[in-house]
CSV table of C-alpha atoms in Angstrom, one decimal:
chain,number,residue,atom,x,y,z
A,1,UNK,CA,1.8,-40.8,-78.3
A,2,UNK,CA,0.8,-43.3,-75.4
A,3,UNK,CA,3.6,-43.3,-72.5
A,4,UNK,CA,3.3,-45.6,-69.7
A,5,UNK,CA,6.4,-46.0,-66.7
A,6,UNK,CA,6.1,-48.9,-64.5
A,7,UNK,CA,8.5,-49.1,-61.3
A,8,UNK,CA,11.0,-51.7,-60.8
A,9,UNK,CA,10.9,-53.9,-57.5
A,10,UNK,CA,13.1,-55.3,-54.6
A,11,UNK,CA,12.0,-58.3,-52.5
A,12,UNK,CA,12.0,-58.0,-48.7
A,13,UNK,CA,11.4,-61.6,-47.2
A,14,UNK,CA,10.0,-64.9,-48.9
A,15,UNK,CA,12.8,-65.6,-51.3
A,16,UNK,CA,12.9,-69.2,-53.1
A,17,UNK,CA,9.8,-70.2,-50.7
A,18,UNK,CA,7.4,-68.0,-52.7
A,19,UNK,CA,8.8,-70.2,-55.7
A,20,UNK,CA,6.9,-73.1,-54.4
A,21,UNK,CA,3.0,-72.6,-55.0
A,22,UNK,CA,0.8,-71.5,-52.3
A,23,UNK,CA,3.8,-69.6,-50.4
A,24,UNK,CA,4.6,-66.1,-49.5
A,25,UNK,CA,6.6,-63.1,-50.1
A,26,UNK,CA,6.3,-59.7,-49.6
A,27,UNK,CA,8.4,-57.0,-51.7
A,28,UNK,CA,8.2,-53.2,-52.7
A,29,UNK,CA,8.0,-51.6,-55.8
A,30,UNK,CA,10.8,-48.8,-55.9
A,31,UNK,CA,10.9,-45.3,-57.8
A,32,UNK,CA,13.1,-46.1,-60.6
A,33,UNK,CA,11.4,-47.2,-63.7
A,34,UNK,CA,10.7,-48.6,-67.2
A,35,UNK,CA,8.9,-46.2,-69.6
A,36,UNK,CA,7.4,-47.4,-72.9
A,37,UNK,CA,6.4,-44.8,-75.7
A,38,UNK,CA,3.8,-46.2,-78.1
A,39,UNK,CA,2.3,-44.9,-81.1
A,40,UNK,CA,0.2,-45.9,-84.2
A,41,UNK,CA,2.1,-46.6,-87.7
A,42,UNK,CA,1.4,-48.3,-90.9
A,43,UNK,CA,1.6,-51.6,-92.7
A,44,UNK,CA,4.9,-52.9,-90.0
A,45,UNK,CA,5.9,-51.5,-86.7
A,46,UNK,CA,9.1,-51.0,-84.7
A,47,UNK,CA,10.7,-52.1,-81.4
A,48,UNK,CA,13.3,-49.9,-79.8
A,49,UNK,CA,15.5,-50.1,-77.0
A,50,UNK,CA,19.0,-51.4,-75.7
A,51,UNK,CA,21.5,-48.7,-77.1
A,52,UNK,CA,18.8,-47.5,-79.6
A,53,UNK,CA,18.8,-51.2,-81.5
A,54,UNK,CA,15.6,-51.4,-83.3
A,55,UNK,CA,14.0,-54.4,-84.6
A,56,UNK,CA,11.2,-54.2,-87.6
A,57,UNK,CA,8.2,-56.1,-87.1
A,58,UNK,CA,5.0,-57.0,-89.0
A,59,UNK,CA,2.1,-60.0,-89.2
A,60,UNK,CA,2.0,-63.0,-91.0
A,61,UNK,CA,-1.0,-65.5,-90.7
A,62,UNK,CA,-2.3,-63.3,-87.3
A,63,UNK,CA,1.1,-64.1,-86.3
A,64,UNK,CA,3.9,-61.1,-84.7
A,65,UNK,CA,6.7,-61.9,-86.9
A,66,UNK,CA,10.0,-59.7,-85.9
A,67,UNK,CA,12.8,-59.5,-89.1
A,68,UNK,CA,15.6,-59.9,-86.7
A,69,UNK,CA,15.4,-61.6,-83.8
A,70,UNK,CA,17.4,-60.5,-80.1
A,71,UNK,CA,16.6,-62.3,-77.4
A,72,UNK,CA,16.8,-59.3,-75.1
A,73,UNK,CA,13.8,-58.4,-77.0
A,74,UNK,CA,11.6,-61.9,-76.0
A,75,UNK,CA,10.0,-60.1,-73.3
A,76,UNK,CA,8.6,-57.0,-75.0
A,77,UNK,CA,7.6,-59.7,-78.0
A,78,UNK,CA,6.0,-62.2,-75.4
A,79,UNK,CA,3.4,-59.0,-74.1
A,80,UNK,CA,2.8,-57.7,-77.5
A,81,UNK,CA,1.8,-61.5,-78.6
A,82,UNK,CA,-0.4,-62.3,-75.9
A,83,UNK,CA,-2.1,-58.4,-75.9
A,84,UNK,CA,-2.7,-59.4,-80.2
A,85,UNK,CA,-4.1,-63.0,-79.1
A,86,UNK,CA,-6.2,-61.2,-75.8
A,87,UNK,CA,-7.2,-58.1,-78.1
A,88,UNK,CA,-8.6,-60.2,-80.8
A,89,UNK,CA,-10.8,-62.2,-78.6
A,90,UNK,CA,-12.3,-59.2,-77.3
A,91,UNK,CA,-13.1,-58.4,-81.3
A,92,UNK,CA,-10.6,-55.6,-81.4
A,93,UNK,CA,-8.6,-55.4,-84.8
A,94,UNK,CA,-4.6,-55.5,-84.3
A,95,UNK,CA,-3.3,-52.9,-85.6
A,96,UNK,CA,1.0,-51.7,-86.0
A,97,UNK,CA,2.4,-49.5,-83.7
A,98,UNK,CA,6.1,-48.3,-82.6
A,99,UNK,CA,7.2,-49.2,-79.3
A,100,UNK,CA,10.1,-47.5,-77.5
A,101,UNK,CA,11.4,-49.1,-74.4
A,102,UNK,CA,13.9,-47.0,-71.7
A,103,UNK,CA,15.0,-47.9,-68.7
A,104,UNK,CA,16.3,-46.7,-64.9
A,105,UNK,CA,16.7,-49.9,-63.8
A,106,UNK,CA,20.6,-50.0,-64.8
A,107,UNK,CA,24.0,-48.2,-64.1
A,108,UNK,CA,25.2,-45.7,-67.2
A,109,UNK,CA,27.5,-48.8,-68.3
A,110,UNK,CA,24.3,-50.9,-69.0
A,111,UNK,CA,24.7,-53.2,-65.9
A,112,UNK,CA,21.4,-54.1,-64.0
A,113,UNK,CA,20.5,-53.5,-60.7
A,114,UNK,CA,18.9,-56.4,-59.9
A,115,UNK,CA,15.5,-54.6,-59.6
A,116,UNK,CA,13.1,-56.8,-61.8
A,117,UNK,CA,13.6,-54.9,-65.4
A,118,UNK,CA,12.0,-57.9,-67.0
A,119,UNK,CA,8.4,-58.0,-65.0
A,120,UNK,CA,8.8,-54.2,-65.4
A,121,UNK,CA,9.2,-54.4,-69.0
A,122,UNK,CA,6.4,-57.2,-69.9
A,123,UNK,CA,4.3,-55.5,-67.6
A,124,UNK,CA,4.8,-51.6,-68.9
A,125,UNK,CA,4.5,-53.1,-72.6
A,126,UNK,CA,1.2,-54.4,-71.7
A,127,UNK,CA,-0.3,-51.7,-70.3
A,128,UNK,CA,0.9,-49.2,-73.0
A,129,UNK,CA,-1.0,-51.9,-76.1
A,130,UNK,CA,-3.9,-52.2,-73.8
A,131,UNK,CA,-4.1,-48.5,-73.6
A,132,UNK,CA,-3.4,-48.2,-77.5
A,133,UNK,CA,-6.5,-50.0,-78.2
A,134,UNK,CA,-8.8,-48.1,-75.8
A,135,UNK,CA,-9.4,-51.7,-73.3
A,136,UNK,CA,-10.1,-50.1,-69.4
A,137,UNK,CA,-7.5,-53.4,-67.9
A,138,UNK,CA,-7.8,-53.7,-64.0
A,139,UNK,CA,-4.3,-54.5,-62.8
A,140,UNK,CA,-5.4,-58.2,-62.0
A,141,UNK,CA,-5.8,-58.4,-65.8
A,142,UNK,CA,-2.4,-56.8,-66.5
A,143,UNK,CA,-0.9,-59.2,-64.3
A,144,UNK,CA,-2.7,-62.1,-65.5
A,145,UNK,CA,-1.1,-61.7,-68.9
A,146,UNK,CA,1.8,-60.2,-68.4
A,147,UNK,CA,2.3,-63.2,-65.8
A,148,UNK,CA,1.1,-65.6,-69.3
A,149,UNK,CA,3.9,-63.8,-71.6
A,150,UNK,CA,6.3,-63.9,-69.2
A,151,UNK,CA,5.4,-67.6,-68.8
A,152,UNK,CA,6.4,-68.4,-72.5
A,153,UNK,CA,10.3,-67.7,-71.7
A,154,UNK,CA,10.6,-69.0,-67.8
A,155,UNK,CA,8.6,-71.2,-65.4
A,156,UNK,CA,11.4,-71.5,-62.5
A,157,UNK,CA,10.1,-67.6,-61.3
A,158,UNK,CA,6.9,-67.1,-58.8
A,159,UNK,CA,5.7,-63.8,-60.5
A,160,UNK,CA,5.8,-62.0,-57.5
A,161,UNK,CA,7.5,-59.1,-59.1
A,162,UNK,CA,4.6,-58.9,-61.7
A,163,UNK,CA,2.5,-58.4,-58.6
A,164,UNK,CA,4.4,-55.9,-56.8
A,165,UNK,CA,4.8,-53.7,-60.2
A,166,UNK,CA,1.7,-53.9,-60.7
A,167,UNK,CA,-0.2,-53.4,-57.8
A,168,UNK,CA,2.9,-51.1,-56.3
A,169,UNK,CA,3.7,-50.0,-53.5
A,170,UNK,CA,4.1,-53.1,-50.3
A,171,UNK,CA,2.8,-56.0,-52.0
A,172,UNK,CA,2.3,-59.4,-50.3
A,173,UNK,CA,2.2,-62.4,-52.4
A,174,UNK,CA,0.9,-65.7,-52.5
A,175,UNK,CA,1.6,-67.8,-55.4
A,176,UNK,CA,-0.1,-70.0,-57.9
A,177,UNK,CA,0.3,-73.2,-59.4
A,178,UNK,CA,2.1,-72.6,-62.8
A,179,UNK,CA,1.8,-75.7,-64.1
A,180,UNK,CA,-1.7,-75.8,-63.9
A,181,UNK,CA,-2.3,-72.5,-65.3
A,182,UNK,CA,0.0,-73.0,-68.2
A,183,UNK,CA,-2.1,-76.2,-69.4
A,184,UNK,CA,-5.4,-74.4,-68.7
A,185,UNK,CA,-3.9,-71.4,-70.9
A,186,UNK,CA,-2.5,-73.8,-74.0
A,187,UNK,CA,-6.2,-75.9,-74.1
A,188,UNK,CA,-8.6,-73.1,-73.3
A,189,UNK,CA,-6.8,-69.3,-74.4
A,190,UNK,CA,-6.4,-66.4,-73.1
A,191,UNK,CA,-10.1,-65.2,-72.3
A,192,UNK,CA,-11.0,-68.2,-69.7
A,193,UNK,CA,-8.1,-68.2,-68.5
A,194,UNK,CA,-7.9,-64.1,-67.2
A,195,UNK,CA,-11.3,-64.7,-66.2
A,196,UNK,CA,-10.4,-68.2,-64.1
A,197,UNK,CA,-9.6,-67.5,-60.4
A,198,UNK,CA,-5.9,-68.5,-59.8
A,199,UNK,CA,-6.2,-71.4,-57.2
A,200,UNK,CA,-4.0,-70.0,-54.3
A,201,UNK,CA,-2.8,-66.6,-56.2
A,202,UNK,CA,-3.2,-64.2,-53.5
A,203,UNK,CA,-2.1,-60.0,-53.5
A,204,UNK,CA,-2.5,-58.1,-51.2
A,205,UNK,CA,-1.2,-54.1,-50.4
A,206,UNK,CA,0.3,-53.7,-46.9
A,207,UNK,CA,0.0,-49.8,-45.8
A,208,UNK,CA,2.6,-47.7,-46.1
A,209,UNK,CA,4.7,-46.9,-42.8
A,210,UNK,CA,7.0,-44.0,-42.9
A,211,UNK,CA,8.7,-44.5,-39.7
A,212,UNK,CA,11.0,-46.8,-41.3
A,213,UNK,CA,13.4,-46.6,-44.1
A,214,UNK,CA,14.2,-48.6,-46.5
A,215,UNK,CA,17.6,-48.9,-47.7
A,216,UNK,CA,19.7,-50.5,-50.6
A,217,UNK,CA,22.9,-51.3,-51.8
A,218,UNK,CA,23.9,-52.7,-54.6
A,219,UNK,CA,27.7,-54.6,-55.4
A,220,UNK,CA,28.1,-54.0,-58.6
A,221,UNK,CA,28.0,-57.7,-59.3
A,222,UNK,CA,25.1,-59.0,-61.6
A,223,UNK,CA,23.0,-62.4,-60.7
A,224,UNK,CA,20.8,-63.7,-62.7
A,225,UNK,CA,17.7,-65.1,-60.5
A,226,UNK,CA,16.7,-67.2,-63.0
A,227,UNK,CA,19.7,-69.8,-63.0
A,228,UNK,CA,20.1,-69.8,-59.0
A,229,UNK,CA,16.6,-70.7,-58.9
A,230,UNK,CA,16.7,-73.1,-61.5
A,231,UNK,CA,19.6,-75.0,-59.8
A,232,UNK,CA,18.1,-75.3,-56.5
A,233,UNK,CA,14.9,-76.1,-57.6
A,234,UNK,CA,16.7,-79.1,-59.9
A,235,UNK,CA,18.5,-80.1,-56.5
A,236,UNK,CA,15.3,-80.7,-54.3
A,237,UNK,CA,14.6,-84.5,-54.1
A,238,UNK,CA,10.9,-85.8,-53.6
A,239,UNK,CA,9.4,-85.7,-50.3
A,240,UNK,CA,12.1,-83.7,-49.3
A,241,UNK,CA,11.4,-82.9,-45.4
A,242,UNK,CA,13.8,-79.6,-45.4
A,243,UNK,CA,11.2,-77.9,-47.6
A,244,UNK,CA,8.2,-78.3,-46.1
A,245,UNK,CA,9.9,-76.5,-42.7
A,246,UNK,CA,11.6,-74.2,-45.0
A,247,UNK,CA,8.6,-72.8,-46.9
A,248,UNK,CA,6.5,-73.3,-43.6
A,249,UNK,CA,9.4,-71.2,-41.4
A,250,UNK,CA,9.6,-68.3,-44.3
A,251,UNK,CA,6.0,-68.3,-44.5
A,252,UNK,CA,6.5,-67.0,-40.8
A,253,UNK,CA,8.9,-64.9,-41.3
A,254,UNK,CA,6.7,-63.1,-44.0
A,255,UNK,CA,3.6,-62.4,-41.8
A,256,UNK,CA,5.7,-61.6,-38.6
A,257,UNK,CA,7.8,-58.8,-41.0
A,258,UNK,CA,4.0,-57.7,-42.0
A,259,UNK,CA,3.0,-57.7,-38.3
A,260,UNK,CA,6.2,-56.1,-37.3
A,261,UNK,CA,6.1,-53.5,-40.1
A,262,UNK,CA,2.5,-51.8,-39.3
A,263,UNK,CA,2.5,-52.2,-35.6
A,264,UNK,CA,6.2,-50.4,-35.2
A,265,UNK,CA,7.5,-53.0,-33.7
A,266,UNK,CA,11.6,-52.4,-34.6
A,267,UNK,CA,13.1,-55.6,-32.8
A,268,UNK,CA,10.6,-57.8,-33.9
A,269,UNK,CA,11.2,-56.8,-37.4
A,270,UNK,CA,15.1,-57.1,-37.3
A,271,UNK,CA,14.3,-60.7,-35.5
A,272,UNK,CA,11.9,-61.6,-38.7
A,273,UNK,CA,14.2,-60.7,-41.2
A,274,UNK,CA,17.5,-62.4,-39.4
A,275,UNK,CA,15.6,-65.4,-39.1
A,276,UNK,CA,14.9,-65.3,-42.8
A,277,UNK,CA,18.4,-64.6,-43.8
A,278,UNK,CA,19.3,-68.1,-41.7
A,279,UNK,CA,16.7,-69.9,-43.8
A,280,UNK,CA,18.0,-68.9,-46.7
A,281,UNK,CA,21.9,-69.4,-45.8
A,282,UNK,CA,20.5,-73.1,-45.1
A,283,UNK,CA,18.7,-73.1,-47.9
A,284,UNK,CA,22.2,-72.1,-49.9
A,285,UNK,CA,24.1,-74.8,-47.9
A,286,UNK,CA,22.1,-77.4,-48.5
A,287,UNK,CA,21.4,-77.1,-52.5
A,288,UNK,CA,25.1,-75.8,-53.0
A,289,UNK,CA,24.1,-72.3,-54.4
A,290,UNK,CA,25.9,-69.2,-53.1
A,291,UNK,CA,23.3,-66.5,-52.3
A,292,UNK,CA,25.5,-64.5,-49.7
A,293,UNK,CA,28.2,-64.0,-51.2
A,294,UNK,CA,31.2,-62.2,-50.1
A,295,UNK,CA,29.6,-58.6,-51.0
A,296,UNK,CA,26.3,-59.4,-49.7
A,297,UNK,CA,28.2,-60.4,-46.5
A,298,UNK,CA,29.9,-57.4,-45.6
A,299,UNK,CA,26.8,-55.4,-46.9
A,300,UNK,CA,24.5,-57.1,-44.6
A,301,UNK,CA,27.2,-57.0,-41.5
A,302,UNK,CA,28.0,-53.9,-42.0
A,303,UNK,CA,24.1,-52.9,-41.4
A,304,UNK,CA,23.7,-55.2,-38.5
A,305,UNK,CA,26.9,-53.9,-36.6
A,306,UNK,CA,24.8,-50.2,-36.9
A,307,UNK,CA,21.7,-52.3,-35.4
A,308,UNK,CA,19.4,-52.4,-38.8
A,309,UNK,CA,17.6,-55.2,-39.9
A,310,UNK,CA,19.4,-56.8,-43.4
A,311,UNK,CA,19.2,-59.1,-46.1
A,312,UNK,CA,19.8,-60.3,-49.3
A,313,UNK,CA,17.4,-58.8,-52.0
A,314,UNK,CA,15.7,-61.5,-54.4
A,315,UNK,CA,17.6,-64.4,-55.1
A,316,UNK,CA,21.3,-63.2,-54.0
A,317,UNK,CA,23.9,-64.0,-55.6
A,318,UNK,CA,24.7,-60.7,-56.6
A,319,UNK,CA,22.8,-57.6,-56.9
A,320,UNK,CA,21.7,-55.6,-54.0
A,321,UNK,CA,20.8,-56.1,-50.5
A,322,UNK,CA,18.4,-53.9,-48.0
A,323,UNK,CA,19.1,-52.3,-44.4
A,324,UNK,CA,16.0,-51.4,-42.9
A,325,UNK,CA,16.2,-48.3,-40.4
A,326,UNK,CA,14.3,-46.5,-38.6
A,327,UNK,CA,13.4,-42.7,-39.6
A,328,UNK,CA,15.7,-40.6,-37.6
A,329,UNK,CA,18.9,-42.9,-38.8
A,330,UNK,CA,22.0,-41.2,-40.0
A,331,UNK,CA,22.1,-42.9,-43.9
A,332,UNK,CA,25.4,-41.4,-44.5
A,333,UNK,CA,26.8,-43.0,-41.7
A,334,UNK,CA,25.8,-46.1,-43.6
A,335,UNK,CA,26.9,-45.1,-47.0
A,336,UNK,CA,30.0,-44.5,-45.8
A,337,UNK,CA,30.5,-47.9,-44.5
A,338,UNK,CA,29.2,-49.6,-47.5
A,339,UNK,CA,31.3,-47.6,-49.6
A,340,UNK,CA,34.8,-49.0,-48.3
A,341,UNK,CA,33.5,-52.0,-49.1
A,342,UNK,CA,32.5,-51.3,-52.7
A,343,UNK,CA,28.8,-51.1,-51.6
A,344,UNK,CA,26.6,-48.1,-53.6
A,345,UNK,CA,23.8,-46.9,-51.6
A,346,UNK,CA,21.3,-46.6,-54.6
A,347,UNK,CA,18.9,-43.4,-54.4
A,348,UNK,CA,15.2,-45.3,-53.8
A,349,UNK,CA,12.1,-44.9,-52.1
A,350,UNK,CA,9.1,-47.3,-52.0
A,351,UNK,CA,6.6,-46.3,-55.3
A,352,UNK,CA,3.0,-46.1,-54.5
A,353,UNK,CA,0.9,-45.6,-57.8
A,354,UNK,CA,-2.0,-42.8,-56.6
């Protein structure tokens, strides 16, 4: 039995910039995660997971073919086509397997956290074939085609979060230009293109600072990234002058968190991460999407009234935020607060893989 857990992931700064290829964000990978159990069967296989639903699968023509499809499943059947298509190139024979997929990255009623399940998932399924058939991956490879599967079912996302999962720990992120990379894929396969250097694709591990904390709460209320991004992205004219200061200003705001973060520097941090929470409320004004919303608000006031940095997480919307604190800081004090508001302070710490 191969078992493989992969961490989810919350964004810090960079949010709807990084979108835009050759921009920045920087996130963490957090200790909740998504574990996949593999092993070998015969003649079909299996997929398991969401309340224990199982789908049968099997080949046809060197082709995954599943008997019933879910589209909750696309993910896990994106990774375990392009590990078959990468596999085969490297003159390994497919074979069938079971594949069990169980997640932290939700409440006990099934809602999401807003932590990056689906990177988790592609990338935990990848890694757990790869290991099934004996290939030594380097985690640029896992997230070169996770990021390729994952690319099948959504263009609007910058991959960071395959990144930070895979790389763990404080990631900062350049990204890529997917159109590009998609073409190259669909004329010249998987091989060339894991082995082609990703024009601006840039990741990079900050070091670890302990002084601060890093703090989350979460509404209740689910977003899905995917659709916010879509619609602002849809809503950006040509030449549009807003988004070149935008992506140039939360560039900024990136490197000065970095700079802030390792040299200790608490009220340049908190200035770095307000400035990008007023990029992004601009950002929400002027493409009529609602990233702060009520929930977010009080969250992040809340935190700033007790003199923390704050922020929406990831696209907004929904889902969590983060208060950043320094070590000695009172959390209940905090939890407390959120809680009137219907805030739950969600038990995490920043995941470094050893």
């Amino acid at each position: 039995m191969i078992e493989v857990k992969v961490p989810g992931k919350l964004y810090i700064a960079g949010e709807y910039s990084v979108v835009m290829p050759g921009h920045k964000s920087v996130a963490i990978a957090i200790d909740k995660f998504i574990t996949v159990k593999l092993k070998e069967s015969t003649h079909r296989g299996t997929i398991k997971s969401y309340s224990n639903i199982k789908l049968i699968w099997s080949r046809r023509d060197n082709e995954i073919v599943v008997e019933q499809r879910d589209d909750r499943f696309e993910y896990i059947i994106q990774a375990m086509h392009i590990c078959d298509e990468f596999i085969s190139v490297k003159g390994i024979t497919p074979k069938y397997y079971d594949i069990e997929v169980l997640s932290e990255l939700e409440s006990e009623d099934g809602l999401k956290y807003g932590l990056g399940s689906s990177a988790s998932v592609v990338v935990a399924v990848t890694k757990a074939i790869l290991q099934f058939y004996k290939y030594e991956y380097t985690n640029m490879e896992i997230f070169k085609l996770a990021t390729l599967a994952s690319m099948k079912l959504i263009m609007n996302s910058s991959f960071g979060d395959i990144a930070t999962v895979c790389f763990t720990g404080i990631v900062k992120y350049r990204s890529f230009d997917r159109k590009f990379i998609k073409k190259f894929y669909e004329f010249n396969g998987v091989l060339k293109t894991i082995e082609l250097k990703w024009n601006t694709l840039s990741i990079e591990q900050i070091k670890r600072n302990k002084d601060y904390k890093i703090l989350v709460g979460w509404t209740k209320s689910p977003a899905s990234s995917d659709n916010l991004v879509r619609k602002s992205i849809n809503r950006i004219k040509n030449n549009d002058d807003f988004i070149n200061r935008f992506t140039s200003e939360s560039d900024k705001c990136v490197d000065d968190f970095i700079d802030a973060y390792t040299s200790l520097d608490f009220e340049f941090l908190k200035e770095s991460i307000e400035k990008n929470r007023m990029l992004l409320l601009e950002y929400s004004k002027r493409y009529g999407i609602e990233i702060e919303k009520e929930s977010l608000h009080n969250l992040i006031e809340i935190s700033k009234n007790l003199d923390l940095a704050s922020k929406t997480s990831g696209a907004g919307g929904g889902d969590c935020g983060i208060a950043i604190s320094k070590y000695d800081f009172n959390t209940k004090i905090l939890e407390e607060n959120w809680n009137s508001k219907g805030i739950k302070m969600l038990d995490l710490d920043i995941y470094e893989e050893e």
